[in-house]
Coordinates of C-alpha atoms in Angstrom, one line a residue:
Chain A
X1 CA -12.3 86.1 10.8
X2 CA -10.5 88.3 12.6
X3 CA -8.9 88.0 16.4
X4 CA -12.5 90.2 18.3
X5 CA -14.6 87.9 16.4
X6 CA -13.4 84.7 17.0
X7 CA -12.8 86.0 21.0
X8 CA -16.6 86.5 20.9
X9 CA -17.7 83.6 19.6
X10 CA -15.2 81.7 22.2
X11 CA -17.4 83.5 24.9
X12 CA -20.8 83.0 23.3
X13 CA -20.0 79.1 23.7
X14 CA -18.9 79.4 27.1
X15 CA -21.6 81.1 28.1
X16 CA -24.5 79.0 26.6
X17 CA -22.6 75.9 27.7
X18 CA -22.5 77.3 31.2
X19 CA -26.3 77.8 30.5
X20 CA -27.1 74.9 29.5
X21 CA -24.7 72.5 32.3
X22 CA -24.3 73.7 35.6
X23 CA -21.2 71.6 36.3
X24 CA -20.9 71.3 40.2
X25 CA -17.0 70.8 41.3
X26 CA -16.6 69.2 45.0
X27 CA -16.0 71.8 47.4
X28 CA -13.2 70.9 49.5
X29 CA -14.0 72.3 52.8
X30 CA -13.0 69.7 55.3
X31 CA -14.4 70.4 58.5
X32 CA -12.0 68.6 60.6
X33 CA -8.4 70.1 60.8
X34 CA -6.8 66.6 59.4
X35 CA -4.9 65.3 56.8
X36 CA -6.4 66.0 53.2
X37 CA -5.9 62.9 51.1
X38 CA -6.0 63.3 47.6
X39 CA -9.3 62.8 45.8
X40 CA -9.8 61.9 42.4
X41 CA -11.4 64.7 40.7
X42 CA -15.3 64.3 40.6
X43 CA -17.9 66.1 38.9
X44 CA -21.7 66.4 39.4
X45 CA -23.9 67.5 36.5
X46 CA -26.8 69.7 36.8
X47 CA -29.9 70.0 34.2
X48 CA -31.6 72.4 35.4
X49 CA -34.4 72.8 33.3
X50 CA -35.4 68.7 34.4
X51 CA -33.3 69.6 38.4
X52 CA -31.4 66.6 38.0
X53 CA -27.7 66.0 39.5
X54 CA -26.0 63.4 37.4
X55 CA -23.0 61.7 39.2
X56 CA -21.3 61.3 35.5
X57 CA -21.1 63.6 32.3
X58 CA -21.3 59.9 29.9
X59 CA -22.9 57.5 32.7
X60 CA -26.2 59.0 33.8
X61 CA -27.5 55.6 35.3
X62 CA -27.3 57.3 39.2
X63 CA -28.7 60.7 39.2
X64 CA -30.4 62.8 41.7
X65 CA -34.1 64.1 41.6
X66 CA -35.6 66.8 42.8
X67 CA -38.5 65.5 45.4
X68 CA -39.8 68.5 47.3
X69 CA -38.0 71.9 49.0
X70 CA -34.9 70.2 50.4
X71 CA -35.6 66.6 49.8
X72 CA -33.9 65.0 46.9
X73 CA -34.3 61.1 45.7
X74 CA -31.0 59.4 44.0
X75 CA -31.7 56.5 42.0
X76 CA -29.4 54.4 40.2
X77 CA -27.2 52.9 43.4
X78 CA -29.3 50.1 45.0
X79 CA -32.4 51.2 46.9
X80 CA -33.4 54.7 46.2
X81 CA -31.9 57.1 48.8
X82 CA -34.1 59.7 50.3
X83 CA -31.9 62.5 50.7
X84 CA -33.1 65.6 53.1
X85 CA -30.2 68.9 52.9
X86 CA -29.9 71.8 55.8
X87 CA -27.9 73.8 57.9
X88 CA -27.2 70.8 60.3
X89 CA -25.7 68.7 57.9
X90 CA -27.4 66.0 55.0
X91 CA -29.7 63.1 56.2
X92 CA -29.8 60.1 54.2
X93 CA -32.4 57.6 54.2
X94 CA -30.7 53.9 53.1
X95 CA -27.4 54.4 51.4
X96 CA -27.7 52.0 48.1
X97 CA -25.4 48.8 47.4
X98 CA -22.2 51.1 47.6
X99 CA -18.8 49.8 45.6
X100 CA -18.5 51.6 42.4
X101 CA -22.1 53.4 43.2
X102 CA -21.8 54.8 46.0
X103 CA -18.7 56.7 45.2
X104 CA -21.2 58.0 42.5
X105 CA -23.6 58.6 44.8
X106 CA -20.9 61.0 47.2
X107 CA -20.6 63.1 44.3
X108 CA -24.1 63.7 44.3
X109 CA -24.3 64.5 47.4
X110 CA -21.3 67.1 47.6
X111 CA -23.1 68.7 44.7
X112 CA -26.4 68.7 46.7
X113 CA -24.9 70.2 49.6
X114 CA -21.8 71.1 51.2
X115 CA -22.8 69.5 54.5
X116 CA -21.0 66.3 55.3
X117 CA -23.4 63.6 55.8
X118 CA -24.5 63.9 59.5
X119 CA -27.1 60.8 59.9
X120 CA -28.2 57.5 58.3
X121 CA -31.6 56.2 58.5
X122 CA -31.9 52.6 57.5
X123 CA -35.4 51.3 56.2
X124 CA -34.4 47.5 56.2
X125 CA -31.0 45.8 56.5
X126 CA -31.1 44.5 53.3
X127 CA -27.9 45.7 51.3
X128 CA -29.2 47.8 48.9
X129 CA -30.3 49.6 51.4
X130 CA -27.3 49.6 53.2
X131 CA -24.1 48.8 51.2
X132 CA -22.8 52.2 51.4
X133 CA -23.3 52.8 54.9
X134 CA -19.7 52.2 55.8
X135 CA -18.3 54.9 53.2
X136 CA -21.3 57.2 53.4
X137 CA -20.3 57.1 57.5
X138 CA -16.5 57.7 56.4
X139 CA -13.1 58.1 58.8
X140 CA -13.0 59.6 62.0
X141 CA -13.4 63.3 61.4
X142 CA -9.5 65.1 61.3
X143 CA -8.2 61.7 61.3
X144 CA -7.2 59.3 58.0
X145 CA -9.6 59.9 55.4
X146 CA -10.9 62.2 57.5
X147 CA -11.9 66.5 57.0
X148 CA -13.7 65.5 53.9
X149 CA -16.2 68.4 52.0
X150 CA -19.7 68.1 51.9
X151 CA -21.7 64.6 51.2
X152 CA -18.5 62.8 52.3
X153 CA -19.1 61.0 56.1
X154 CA -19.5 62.7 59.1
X155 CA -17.1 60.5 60.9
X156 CA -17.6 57.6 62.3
X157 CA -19.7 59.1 65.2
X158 CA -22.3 59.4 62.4
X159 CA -25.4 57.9 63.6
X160 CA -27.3 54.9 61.6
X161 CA -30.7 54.8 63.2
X162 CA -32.7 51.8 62.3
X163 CA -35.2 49.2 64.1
X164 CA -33.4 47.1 66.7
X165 CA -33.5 43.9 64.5
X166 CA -31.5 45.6 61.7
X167 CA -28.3 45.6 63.6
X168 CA -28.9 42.0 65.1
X169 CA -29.2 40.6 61.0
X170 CA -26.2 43.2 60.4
X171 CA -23.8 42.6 63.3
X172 CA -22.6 39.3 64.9
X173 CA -22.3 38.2 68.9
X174 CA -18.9 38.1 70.1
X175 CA -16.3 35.2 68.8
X176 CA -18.7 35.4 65.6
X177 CA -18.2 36.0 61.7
X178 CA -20.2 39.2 61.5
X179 CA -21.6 39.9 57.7
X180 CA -21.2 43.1 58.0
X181 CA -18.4 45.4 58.7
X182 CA -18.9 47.1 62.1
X183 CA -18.1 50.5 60.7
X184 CA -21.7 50.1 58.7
X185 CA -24.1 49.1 61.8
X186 CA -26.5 50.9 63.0
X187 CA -25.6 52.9 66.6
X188 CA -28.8 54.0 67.3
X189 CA -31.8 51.5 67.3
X190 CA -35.5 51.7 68.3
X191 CA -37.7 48.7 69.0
X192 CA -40.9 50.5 69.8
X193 CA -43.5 51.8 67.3
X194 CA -41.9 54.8 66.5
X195 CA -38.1 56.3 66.8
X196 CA -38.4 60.5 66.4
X197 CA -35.7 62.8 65.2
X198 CA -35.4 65.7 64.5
X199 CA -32.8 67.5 62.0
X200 CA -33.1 70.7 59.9
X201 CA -35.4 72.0 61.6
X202 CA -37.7 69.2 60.5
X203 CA -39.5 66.3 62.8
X204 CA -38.8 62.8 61.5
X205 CA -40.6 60.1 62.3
X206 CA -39.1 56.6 61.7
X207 CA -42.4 54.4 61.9
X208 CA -41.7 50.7 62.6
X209 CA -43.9 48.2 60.6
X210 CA -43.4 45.0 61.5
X211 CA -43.0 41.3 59.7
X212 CA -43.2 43.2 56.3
X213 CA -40.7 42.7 54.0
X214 CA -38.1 41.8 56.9
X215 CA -38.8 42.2 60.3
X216 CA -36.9 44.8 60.3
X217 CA -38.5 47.4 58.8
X218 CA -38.8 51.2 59.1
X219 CA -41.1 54.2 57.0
X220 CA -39.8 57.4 57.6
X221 CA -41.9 60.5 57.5
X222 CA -40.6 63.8 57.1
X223 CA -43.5 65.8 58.4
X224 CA -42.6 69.1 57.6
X225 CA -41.8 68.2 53.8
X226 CA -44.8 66.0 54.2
X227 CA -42.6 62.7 52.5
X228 CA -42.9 59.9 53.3
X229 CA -39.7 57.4 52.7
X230 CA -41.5 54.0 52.2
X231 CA -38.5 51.6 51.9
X232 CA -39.3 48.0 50.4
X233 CA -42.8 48.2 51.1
X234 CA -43.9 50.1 48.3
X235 CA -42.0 49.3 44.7
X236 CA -43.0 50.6 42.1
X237 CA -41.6 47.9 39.5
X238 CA -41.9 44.2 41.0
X239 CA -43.8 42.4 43.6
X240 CA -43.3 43.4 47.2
X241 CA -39.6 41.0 48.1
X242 CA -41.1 39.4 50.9
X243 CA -37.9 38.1 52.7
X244 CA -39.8 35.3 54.5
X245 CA -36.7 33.9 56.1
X246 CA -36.1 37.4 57.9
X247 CA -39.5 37.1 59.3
X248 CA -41.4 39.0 56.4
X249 CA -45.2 38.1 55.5
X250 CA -47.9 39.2 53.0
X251 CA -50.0 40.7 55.7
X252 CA -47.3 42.8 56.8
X253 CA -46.6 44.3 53.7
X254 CA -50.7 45.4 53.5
X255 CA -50.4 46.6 56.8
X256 CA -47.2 49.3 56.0
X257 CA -49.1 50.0 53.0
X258 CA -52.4 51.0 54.9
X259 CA -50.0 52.5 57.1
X260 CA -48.8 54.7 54.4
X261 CA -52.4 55.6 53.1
X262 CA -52.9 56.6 56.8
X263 CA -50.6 59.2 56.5
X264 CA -51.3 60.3 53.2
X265 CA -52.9 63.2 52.2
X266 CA -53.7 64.2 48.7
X267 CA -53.9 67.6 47.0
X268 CA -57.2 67.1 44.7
X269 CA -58.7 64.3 42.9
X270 CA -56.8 62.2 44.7
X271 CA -53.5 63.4 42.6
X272 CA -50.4 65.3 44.5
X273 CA -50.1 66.1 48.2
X274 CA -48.0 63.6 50.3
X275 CA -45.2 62.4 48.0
X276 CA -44.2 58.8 48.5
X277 CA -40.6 57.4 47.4
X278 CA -40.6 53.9 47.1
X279 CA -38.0 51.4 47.5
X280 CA -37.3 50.9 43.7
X281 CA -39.0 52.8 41.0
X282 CA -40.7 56.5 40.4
X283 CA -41.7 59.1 42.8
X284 CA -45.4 58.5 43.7
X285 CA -48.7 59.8 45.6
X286 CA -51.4 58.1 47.6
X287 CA -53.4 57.3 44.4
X288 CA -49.9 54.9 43.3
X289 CA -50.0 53.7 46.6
X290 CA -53.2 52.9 47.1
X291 CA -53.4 50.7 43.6
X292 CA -50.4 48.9 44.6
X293 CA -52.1 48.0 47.7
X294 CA -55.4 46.9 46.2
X295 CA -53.7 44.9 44.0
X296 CA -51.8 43.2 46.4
X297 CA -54.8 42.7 48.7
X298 CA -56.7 41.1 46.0
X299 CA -53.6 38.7 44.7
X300 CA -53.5 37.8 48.8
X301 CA -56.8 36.9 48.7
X302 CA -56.4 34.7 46.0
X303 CA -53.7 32.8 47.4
X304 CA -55.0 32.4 50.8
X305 CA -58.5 30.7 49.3
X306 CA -56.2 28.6 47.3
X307 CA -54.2 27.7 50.0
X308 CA -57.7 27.0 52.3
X309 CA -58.8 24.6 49.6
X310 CA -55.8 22.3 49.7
X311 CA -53.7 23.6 46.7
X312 CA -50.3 23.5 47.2
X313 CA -47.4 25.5 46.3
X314 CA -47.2 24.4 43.0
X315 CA -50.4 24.1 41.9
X316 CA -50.9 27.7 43.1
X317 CA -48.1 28.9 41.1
X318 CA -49.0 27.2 38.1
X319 CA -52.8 28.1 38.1
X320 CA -51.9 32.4 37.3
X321 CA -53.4 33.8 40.0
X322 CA -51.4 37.1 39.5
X323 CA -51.6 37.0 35.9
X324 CA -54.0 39.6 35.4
X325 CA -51.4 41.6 37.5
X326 CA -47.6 40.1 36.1
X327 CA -47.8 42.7 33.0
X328 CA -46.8 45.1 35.8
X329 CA -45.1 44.0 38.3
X330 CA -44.4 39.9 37.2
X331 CA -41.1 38.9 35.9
X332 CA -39.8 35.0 34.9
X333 CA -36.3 35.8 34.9
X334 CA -34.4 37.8 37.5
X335 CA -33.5 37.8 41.0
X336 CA -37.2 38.3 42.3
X337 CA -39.4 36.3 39.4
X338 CA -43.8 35.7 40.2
X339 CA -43.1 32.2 40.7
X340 CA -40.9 33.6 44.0
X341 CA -43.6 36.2 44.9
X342 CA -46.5 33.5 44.9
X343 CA -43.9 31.4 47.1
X344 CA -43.0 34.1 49.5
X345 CA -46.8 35.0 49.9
X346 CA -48.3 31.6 50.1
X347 CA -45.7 30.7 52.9
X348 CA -46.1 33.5 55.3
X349 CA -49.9 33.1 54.8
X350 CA -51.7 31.2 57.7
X351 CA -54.7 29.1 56.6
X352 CA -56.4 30.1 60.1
X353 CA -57.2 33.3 58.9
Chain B
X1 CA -14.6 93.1 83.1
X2 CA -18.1 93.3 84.8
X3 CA -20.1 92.2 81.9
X4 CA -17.9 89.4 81.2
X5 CA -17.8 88.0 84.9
X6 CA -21.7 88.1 84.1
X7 CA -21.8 86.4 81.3
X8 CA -19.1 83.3 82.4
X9 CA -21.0 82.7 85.5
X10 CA -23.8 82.4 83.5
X11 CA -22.3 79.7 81.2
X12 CA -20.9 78.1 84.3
X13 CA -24.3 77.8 85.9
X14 CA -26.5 76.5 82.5
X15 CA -23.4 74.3 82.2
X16 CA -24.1 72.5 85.3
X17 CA -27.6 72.6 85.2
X18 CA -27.5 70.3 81.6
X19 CA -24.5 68.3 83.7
X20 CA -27.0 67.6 86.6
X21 CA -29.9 66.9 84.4
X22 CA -28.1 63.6 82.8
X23 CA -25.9 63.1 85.3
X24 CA -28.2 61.8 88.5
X25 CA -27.8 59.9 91.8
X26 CA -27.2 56.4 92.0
X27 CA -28.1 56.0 95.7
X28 CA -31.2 57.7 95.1
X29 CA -32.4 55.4 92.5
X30 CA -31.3 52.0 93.4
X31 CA -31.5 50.2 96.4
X32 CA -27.4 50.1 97.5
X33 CA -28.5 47.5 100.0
X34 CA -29.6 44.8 97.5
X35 CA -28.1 42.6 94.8
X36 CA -29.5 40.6 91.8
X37 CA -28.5 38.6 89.2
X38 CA -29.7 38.9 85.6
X39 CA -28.5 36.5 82.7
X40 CA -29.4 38.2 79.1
X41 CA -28.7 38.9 75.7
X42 CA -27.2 42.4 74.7
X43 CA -29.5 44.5 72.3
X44 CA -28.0 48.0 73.1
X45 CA -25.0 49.3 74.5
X46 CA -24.4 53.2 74.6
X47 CA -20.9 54.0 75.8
X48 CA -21.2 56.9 77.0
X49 CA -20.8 60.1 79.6
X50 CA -21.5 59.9 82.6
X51 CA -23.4 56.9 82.8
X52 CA -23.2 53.7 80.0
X53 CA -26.3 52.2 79.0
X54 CA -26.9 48.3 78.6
X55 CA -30.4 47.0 77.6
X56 CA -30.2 43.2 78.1
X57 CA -32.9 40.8 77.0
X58 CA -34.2 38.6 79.3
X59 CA -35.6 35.7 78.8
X60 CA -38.1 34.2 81.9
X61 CA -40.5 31.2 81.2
X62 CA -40.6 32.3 77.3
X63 CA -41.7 36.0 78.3
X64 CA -38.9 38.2 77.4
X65 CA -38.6 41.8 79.4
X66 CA -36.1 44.2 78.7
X67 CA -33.5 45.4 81.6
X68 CA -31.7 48.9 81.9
X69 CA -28.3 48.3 83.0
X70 CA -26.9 51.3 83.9
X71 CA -22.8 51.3 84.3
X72 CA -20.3 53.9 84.8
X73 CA -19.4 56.4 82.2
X74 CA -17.2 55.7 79.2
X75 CA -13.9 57.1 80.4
X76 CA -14.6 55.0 83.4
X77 CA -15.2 51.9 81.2
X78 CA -12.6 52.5 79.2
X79 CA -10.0 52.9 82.1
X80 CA -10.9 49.4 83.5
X81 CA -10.1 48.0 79.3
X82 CA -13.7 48.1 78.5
X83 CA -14.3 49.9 74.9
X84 CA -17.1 51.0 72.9
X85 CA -17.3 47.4 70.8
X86 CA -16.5 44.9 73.8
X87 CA -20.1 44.3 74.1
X88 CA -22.0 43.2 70.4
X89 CA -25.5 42.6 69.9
X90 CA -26.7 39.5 70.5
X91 CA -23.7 38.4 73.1
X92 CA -24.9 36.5 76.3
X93 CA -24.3 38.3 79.5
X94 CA -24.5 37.4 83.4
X95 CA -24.9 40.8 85.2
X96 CA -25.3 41.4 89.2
X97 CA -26.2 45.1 90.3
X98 CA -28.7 47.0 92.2
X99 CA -32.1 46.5 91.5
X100 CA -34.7 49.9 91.1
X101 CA -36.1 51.1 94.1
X102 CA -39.2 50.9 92.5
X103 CA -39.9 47.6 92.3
X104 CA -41.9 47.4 88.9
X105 CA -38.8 48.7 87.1
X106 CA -36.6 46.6 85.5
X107 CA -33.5 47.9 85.9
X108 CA -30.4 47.9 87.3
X109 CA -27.0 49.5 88.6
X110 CA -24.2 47.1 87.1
X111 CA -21.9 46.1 89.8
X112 CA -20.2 43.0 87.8
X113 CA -21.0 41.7 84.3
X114 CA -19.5 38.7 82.6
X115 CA -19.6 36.7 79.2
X116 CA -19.1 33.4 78.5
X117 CA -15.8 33.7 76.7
X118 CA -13.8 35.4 79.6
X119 CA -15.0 39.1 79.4
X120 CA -15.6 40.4 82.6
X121 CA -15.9 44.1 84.3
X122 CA -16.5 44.7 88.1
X123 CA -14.6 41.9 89.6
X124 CA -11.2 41.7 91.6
X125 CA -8.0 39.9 90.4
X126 CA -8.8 37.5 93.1
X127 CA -12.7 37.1 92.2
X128 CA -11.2 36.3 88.5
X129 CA -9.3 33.8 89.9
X130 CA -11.9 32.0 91.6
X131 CA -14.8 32.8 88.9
X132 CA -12.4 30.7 86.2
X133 CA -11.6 27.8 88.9

């Protein structure tokens, strides 16, 4: 084989690999004027015939999916993260457990846009919603840390919008042991129905449902995309994790989730239109939405009749009133098993009703 | 030359119309002439230009009601030691101001506040002196 053959061939490869990967490197263009620490070198990978980022060429666990337009869902970090790209900057809804993660998930995100991150919306203050606020937030802009590329933190002038009792369960009084770094609260809270924003040339609507899963927590609409970000309240893969202790209740779970159907609007038989991303799981429609809620209206049911007759917790539990339902969305080992579900539910469930 | 005079006067005037639009009267909207006490917990504090926000919870006979404590700006906070994490959520306040000249609004111009643990704003060396007597 002679020297132009082999040359060709060398460029054939290249160029299907090229085809084939889209490999994304960070762009390094800092906004602020400040020091530039070194990065480690970070790579995102693109399919493109699937439109998928992965945040690693060998570990594909967090990865990036195309939702609608500008709106992209990672998975793989925690909590899915609603993600919404534009000229003013990247808007993330819940920032996943961070650690290890989260640095994943900043690669994603420079690969998505070259934007730094310019706000955080936080559905619930639980910390897979919210362990990678504090990176995701990042330095002071132009100061240590700071002048970062796209999907890095805005500085810590980023807002982190959320409902009013999010920073309470976050933050601590003065003199107090706070559980969270301060650096991750949210700066901008809301304790009415609704808390409006609007970014990209998009109105957002973070819709407040209360004594859900927490007390705490938040939908958020994107009305031009028409998405709807549904947090904890919809899952696609367990039971709703009704934090009773946070003030969370069966009822209020059905009533974000009628909520949700409110908004809703599908494209024909029922199938398409509105996109909903849940807490954990696949990107979904009303019609996913709506069989989650039936279910979980008729497994509330259940529980509150039991609970009317005298049963108690453990002879609710042990009688299988979900089990027509646990092939689904039951578990017996885990951090969120039935037994736990039928617990939450039957405690937040008044007998007046 | 012309053109440009044009064009910073009208920068200078849009300027101060958005300055004017935040940045109001005090004496036109609370009563100078009265004082009240209010003794809540902190759920927001905005530190910033030209006026701080506080919203303190209040807590009357088990009906809670939500007060606007309006304050100074933050580079007047912060030249009397005041910073934008001094107050948390949650801490306990005592604050004394002037009350709304409407009287179903419930909020306030801060005069003094104070917290249990020491942290005061508004008050005179001597006033210290006497408040920790």
């Amino acid at each position: 084989m002679n020297t132009a053959k082999r040359l060709s061939i060398l460029i054939c490869a290249g160029a299907l690999l090229t085809a084939g990967l889209a490999v994304t490197m960070p762009l390094q263009r800092g906004r602020g004027a400040g020091p530039q620490q070194p990065s480690p070198i970070r790579t995102a990978i693109f399919d493109p015939q699937q439109k998928i980022y992965f945040a690693d060429a060998t570990d594909r666990s967090v990865r990036a999916l195309s939702v609608r337009d500008n709106i992209w869902m990672i998975v793989g970090a925690g909590a899915n993260i609603t993600v919404q790209t534009g000229d003013d900057g990247v808007l993330v809804v819940d920032t996943g457990s961070g650690g290890a993660s989260g640095e994943k998930v900043q690669t994603i995100l420079r690969a998505i846009s070259t934007k730094p991150v310019r706000y955080i919306l936080n559905s619930s203050f639980h910390p897979d919603h919210t362990g990678g606020n504090d990176p995701l937030r990042g330095a002071p802009p132009g100061g240590a840390g700071g002048g970062r590329g796209g999907g890095g933190g805005g500085g810590r002038g980023t807002p982190i919008a959320a409902f009013e009792t999010v920073l309470g369960r976050m933050s601590a009084p003065t003199g107090k042991v706070s559980p969270t770094p301060s650096n991750a609260w949210p700066s901008e809270t809301y304790f009415n129905a609704f808390h409006d924003i609007y970014f990209n040339n998009e109105g957002i609507q973070m819709i407040h449902i209360p004594d859900a899963i927490t007390d705490g927590d938040s939908i958020v609409y994107f009305r031009r995309s028409d998405v709807i970000a549904a947090g904890d309240i919809f899952m696609t893969t367990t039971y709703p994790v009704i934090d009773v202790k946070a003030g969370g209740s069966i009822d209020g779970v059905l009533a974000g989730l009628n909520k949700i159907l409110d908004i809703c609007i599908p494209k024909e038989k029922q199938e398409g239109g509105t996109v909903v991303i849940p807490g954990h799981g696949r990107i979904s429609d009303e019609a996913d939405v709506l069989e989650y809620r039936d279910m979980l209206k008729i497994v509330r049911d259940r529980i509150l009749d039991a609970k009317r007759k005298g049963r108690t917790l453990q002879q609710v539990q042990a009688s299988g009133l979900t089990k027509d339902y646990d092939g689904r969305y039951g578990t017996t080992t885990g951090p969120w098993t039935t037994a736990m579900f039928v617990e939450a539910a039957y405690q937040s469930l008044s007998e007046r009703k | 030359m012309k053109s440009k005079f044009i064009l910073v006067s009208l920068f200078t005037m849009l300027g101060v119309a958005a300055t004017a639009l935040a940045h109001h009267s005090f004496a036109a909207t609370y009563d100078e002439s009265k004082t009240i006490e209010i003794k809540g917990k902190v759920v927001v504090f905005s530190f910033r230009n030209p006026h701080s926000l506080i919203t303190v919870e209040v807590t009357d006979n088990g009906k809670k009601a939500r007060w606007a404590v309006e304050g100074p700006g933050s580079t007047q906070l912060a030249n009397t030691g005041v910073q934008n994490d001094s107050l948390k959520y949650g801490d306990e306040v005592v604050v004394t101001g002037n009350p709304s000249r409407s009287p179903d609004e419930t909020k306030l111009r801060m005069r003094t506040m104070k917290r249990p643990d020491g942290f005061s704003y508004g008050f005179t060396a001597e006033q210290r002196k006497a408040t920790e007597q």
